Short mmCIF file of C-alpha atoms in Angstrom, two decimals:
data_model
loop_
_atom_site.label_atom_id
_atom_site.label_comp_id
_atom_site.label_asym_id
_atom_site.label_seq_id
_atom_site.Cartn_x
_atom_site.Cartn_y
_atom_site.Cartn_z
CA UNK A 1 0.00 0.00 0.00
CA UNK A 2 1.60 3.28 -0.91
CA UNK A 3 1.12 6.24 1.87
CA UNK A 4 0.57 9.50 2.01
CA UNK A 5 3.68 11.51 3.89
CA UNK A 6 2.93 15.02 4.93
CA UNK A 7 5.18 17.32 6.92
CA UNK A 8 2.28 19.63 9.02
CA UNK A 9 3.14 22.46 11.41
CA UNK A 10 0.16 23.86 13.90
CA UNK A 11 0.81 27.19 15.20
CA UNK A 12 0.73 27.60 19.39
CA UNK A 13 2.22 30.22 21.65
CA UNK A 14 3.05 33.32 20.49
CA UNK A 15 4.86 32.05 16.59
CA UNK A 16 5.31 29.11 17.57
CA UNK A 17 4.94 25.92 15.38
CA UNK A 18 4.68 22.13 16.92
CA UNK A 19 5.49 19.74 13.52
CA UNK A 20 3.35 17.11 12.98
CA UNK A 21 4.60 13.95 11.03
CA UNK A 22 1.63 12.38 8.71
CA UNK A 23 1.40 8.93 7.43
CA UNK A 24 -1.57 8.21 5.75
CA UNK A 25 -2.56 4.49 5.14
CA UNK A 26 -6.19 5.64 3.72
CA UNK A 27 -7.59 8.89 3.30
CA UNK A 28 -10.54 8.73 5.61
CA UNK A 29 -8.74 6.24 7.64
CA UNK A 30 -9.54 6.54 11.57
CA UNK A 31 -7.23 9.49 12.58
CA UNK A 32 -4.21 8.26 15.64
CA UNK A 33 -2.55 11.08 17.36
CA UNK A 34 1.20 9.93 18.13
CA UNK A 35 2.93 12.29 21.55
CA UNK A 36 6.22 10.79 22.64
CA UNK A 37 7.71 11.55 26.25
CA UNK A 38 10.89 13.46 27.65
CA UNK A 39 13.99 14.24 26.24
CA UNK A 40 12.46 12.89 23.01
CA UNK A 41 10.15 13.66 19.59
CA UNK A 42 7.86 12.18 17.45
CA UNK A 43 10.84 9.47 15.53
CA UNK A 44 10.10 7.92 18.46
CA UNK A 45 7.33 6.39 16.31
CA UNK A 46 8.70 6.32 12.74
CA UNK A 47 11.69 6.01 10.45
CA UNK A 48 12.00 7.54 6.98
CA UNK A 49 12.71 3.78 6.04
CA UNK A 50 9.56 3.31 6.80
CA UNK A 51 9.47 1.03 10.30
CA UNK A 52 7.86 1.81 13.80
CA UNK A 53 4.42 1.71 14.65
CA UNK A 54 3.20 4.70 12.76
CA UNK A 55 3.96 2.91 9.43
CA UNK A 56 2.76 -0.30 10.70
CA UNK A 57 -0.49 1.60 11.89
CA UNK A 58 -0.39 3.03 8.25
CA UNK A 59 -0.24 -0.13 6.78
CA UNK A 60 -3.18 -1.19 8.72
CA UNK A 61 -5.90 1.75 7.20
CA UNK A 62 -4.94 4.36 9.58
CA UNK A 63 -3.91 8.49 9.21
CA UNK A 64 -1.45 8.58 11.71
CA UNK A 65 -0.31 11.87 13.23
CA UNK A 66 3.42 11.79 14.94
CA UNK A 67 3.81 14.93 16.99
CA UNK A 68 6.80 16.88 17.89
CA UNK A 69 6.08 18.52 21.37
CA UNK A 70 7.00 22.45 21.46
CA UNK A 71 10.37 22.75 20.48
CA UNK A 72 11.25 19.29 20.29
CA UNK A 73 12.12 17.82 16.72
CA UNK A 74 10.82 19.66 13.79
CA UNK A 75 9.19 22.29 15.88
CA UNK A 76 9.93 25.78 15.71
CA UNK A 77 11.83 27.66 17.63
CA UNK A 78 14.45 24.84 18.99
CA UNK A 79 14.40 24.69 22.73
CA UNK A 80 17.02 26.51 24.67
CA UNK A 81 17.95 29.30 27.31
CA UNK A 82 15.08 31.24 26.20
CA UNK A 83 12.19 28.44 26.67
CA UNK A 84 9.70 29.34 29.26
CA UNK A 85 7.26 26.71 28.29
CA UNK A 86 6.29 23.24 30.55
CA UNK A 87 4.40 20.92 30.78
CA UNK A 88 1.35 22.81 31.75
CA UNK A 89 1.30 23.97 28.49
CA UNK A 90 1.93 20.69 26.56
CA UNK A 91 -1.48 19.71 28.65
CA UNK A 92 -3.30 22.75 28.21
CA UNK A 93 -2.24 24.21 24.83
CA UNK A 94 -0.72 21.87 22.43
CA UNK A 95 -2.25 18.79 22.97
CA UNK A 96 -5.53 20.15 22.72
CA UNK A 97 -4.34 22.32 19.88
CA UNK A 98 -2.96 18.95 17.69
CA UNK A 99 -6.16 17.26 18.83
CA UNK A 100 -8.08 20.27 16.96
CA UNK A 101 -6.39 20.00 14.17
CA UNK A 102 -5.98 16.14 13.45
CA UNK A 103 -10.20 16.24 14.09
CA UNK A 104 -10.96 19.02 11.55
CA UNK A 105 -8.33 17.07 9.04
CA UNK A 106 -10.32 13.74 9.54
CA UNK A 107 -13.58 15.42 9.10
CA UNK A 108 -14.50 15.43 13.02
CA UNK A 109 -13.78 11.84 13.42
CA UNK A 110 -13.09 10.33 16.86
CA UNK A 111 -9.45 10.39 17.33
CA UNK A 112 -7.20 7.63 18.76
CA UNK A 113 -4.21 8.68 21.04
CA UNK A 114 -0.90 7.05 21.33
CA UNK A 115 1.76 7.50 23.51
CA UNK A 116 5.08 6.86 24.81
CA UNK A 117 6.84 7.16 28.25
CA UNK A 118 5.89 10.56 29.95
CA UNK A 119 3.83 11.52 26.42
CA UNK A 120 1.14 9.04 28.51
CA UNK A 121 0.88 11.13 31.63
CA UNK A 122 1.01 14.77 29.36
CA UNK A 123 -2.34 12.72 27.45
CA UNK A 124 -3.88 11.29 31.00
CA UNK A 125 -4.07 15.02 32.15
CA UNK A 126 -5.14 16.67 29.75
CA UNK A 127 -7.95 14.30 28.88
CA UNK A 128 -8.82 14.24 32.41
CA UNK A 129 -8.78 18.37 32.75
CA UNK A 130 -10.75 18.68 29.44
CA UNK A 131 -13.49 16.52 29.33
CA UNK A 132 -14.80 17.82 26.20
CA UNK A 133 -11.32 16.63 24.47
CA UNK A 134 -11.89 13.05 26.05
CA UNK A 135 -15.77 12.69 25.05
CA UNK A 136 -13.61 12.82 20.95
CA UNK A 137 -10.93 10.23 21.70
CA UNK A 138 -12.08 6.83 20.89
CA UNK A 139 -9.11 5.26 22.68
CA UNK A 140 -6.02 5.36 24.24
CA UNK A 141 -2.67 3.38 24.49
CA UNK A 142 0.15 3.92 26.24
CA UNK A 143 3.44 2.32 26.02
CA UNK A 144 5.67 2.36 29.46
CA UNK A 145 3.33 5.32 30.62
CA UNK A 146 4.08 6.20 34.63
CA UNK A 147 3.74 8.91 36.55
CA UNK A 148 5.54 8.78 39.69
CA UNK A 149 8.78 6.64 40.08
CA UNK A 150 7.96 4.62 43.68
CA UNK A 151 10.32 1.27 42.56
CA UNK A 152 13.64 0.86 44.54
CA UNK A 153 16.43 -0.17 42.65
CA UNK A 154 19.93 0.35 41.34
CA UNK A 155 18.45 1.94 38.37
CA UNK A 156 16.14 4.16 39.72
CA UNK A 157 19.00 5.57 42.04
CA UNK A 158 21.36 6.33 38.94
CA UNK A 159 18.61 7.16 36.29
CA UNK A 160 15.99 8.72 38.22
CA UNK A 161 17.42 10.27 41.37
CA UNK A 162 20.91 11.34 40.10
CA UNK A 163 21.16 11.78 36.30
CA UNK A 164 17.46 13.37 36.11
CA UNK A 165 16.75 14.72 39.70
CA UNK A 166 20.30 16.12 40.22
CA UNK A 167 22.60 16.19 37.57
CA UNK A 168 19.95 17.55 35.13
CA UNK A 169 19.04 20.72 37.04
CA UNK A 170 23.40 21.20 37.24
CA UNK A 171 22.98 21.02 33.44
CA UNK A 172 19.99 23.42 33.29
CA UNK A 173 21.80 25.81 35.89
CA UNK A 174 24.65 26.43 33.88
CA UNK A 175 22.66 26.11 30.53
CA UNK A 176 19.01 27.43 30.77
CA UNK A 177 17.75 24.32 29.89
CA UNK A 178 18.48 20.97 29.60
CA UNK A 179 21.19 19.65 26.60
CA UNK A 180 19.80 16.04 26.49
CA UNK A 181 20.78 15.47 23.03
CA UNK A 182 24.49 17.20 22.67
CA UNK A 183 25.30 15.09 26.06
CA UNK A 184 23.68 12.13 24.06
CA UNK A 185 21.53 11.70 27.19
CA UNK A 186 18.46 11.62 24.83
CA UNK A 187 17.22 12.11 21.17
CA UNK A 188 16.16 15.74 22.43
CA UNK A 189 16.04 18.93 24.73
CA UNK A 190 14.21 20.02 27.31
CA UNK A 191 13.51 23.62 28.62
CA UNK A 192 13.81 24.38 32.17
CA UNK A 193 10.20 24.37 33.44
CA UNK A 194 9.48 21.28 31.32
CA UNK A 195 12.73 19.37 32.98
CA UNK A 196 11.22 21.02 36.75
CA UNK A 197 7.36 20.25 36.66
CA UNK A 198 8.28 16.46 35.36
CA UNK A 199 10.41 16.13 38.50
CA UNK A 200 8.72 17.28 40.62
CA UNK A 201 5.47 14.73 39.05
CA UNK A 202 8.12 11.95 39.50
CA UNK A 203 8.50 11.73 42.79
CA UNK A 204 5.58 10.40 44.82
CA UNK A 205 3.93 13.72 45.33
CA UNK A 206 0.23 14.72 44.64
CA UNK A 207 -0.48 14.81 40.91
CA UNK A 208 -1.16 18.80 41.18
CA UNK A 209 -0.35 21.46 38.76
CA UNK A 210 2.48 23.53 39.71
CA UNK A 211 1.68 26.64 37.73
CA UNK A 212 -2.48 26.94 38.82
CA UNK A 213 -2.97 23.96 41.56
CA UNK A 214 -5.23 21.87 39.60
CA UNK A 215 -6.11 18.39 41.21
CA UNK A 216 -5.78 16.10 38.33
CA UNK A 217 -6.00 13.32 40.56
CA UNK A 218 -9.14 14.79 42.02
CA UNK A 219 -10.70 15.58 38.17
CA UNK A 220 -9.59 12.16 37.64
CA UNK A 221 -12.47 10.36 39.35
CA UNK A 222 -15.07 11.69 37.61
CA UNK A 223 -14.46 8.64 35.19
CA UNK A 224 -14.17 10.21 31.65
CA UNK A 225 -11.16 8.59 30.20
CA UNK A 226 -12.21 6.78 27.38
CA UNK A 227 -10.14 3.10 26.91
CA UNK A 228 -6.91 2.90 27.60
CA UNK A 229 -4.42 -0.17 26.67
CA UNK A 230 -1.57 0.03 28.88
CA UNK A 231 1.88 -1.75 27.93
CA UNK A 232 4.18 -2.43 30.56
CA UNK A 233 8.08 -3.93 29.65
CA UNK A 234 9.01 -6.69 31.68
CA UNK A 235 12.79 -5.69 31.30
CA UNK A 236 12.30 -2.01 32.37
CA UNK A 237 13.67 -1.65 35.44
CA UNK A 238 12.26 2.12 36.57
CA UNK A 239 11.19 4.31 33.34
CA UNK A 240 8.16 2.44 32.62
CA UNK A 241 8.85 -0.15 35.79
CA UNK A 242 5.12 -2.47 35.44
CA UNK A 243 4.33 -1.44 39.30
CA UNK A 244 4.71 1.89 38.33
CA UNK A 245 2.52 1.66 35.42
CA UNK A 246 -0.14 0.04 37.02
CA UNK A 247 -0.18 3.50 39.70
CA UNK A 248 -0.54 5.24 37.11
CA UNK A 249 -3.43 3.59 35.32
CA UNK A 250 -5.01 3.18 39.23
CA UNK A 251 -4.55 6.85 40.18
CA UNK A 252 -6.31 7.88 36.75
CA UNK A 253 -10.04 7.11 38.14
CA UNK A 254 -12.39 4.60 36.74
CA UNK A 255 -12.02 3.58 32.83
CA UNK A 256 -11.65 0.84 31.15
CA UNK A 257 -8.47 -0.82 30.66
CA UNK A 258 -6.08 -3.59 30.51
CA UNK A 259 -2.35 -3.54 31.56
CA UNK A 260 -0.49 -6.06 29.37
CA UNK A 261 3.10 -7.26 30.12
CA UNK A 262 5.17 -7.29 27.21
CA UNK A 263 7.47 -10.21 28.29
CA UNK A 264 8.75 -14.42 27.61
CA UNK A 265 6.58 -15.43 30.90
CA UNK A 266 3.26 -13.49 29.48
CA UNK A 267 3.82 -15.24 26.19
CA UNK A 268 6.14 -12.61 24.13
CA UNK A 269 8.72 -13.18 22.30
CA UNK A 270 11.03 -11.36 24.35
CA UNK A 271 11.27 -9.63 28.06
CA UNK A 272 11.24 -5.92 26.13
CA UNK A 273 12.78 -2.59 27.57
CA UNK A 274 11.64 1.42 27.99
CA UNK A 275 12.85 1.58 23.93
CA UNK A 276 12.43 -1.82 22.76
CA UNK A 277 8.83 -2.21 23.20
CA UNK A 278 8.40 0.34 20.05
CA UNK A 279 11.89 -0.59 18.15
CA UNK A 280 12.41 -4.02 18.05
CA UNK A 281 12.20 -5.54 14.69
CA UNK A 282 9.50 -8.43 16.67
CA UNK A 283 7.03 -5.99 17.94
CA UNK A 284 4.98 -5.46 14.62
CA UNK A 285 4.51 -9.60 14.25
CA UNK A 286 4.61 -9.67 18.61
CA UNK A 287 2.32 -7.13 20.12
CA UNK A 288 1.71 -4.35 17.98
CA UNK A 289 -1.64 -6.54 16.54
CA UNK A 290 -2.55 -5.97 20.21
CA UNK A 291 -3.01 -2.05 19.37
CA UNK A 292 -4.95 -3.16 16.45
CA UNK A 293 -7.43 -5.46 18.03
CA UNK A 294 -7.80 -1.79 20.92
CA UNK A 295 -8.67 0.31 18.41
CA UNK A 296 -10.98 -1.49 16.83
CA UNK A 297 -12.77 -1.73 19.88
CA UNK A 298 -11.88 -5.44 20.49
CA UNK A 299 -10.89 -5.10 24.27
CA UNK A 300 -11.46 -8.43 25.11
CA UNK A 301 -8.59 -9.35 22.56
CA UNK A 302 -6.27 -8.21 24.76
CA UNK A 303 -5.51 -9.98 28.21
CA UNK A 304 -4.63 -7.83 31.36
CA UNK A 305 -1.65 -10.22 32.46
CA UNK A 306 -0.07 -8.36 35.41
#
């Protein structure tokens, strides 16, 4: 099947541009909106080669929508000492904003949300804050989606409390913002009040907005999520740890959903990682038919396993 590729920009902010990536299986295909997490952008999903799960999505019928996040990837202006923008504003401005616009592309079709990492908990709150947004999302899933990190391990002690907790606001002193990808510490930046409001989320505090005190938690429980699919990696040891995950999709209120291990003793092919789980060259014969049978609106396709 050939595919339509489209390089989209939506305007947010004052002149700035997030980039959308679109692959296009069908034209009137069911629309999927694509947000990946920190320190990355949307080739979390893609390659020009065509692989990942937007082409394999593609392949499948749909018009898939990859999003860089402001100033990540393709979007305009690059982040650096001048960023002032968080995550606040990925929740309240641009993901509603890319919402807008994949809907009025697809002719005000539902839309189905993707995401990656930290890209789930950005999508969790700003469904839950904006009901309105969540009554047009047919579904969600979420790959290694977690809010706060609660697991104790070796990991989570070099990754989480002293690489991202510590050494990162060092970095963003000196800097203005974080240099994830010229310290090859990611595939992108972050700004300063992005890097600070995830931190401050990761630790087992109350899931609160920093720059108005909005309860998500508390909007949380009035049960509007639509479906969410959540994937946990069996070999991820605290970015996406499966405890974790499952927090996450428990402190999100009452929805429907399944938490799937990706892992040998759940019947995968392999015990996948934080990355893995979207690269490896398995996942589109192993589990990505599991994102299929969600959207579709097969949910009992899918087993909750953990």
């Amino acid at each position: 099947m050939e595919k339509l590729q489209q390089d989209l920009w939506v305007p947010v902010g004052d002149g700035e541009r997030l980039h959308l990536k679109r692959i296009c299986g069908r034209e009137g295909g069911a629309p999927v909106l694509m947000a990946h997490g920190v320190m990355a952008n949307g080739r979390t999903f893609y390659t020009e080669s065509g692989k990942g799960l937007a082409h394999f999505l593609a392949d499948a019928g749909y018009d898939v929508y990859a999003a860089d996040l402001r100033g990540r990837g393709r979007s305009t202006p690059k982040i650096g000492p001048h960023s002032r923008h968080g995550q606040t504003e990925t929740i309240c401005e641009d993901l509603p904003a890319l919402h807008d616009f994949v809907r009025r592309k697809s002719g005000g079709q539902q839309v189905h949300w993707i995401a990656h990492s930290w890209g789930g908990v950005h999508m969790t709150s700003c469904l839950v804050r904006f009901p309105e947004i969540a009554a047009e999302v047919a579904s969600v899933v979420y790959f290694g989606s977690k809010r706060s990190v609660r697991v104790r391990n070796l990991n989570k002690l070099i990754e989480v409390d002293f690489m991202w907790c510590t050494a990162a606001r060092w970095l963003i002193k000196a800097c203005g913002y974080l240099p994830a990808r010229r310290i090859r510490l990611g595939a992108d930046d972050e700004s300063d009040k992005s890097h600070l409001q995830s931190k401050l989320w990761a630790q087992p505090r109350p899931w609160v907005d920093s720059d108005d005190g909005f309860d998500y938690a508390a909007a949380a429980e009035a049960g509007h999520l639509p479906p969410v699919l959540y994937f946990a990696a069996a070999n991820d040891p605290c970015r996406g740890h499966p405890e974790d995950v499952r927090r996450f999709r428990d402190e999100s209120g009452p929805h429907l959903s399944r938490l799937h291990l990706l892992g040998r003793r759940a019947g995968h092919l392999h015990d996948y990682n934080h990355v893995s789980l979207l690269t490896h060259p398995d996942a589109p014969r192993d589990h990505f038919p599991l994102v299929l049978d969600w959207l579709a609106g097969r949910y009992d396709a899918v087993a909750e396993n953990y």
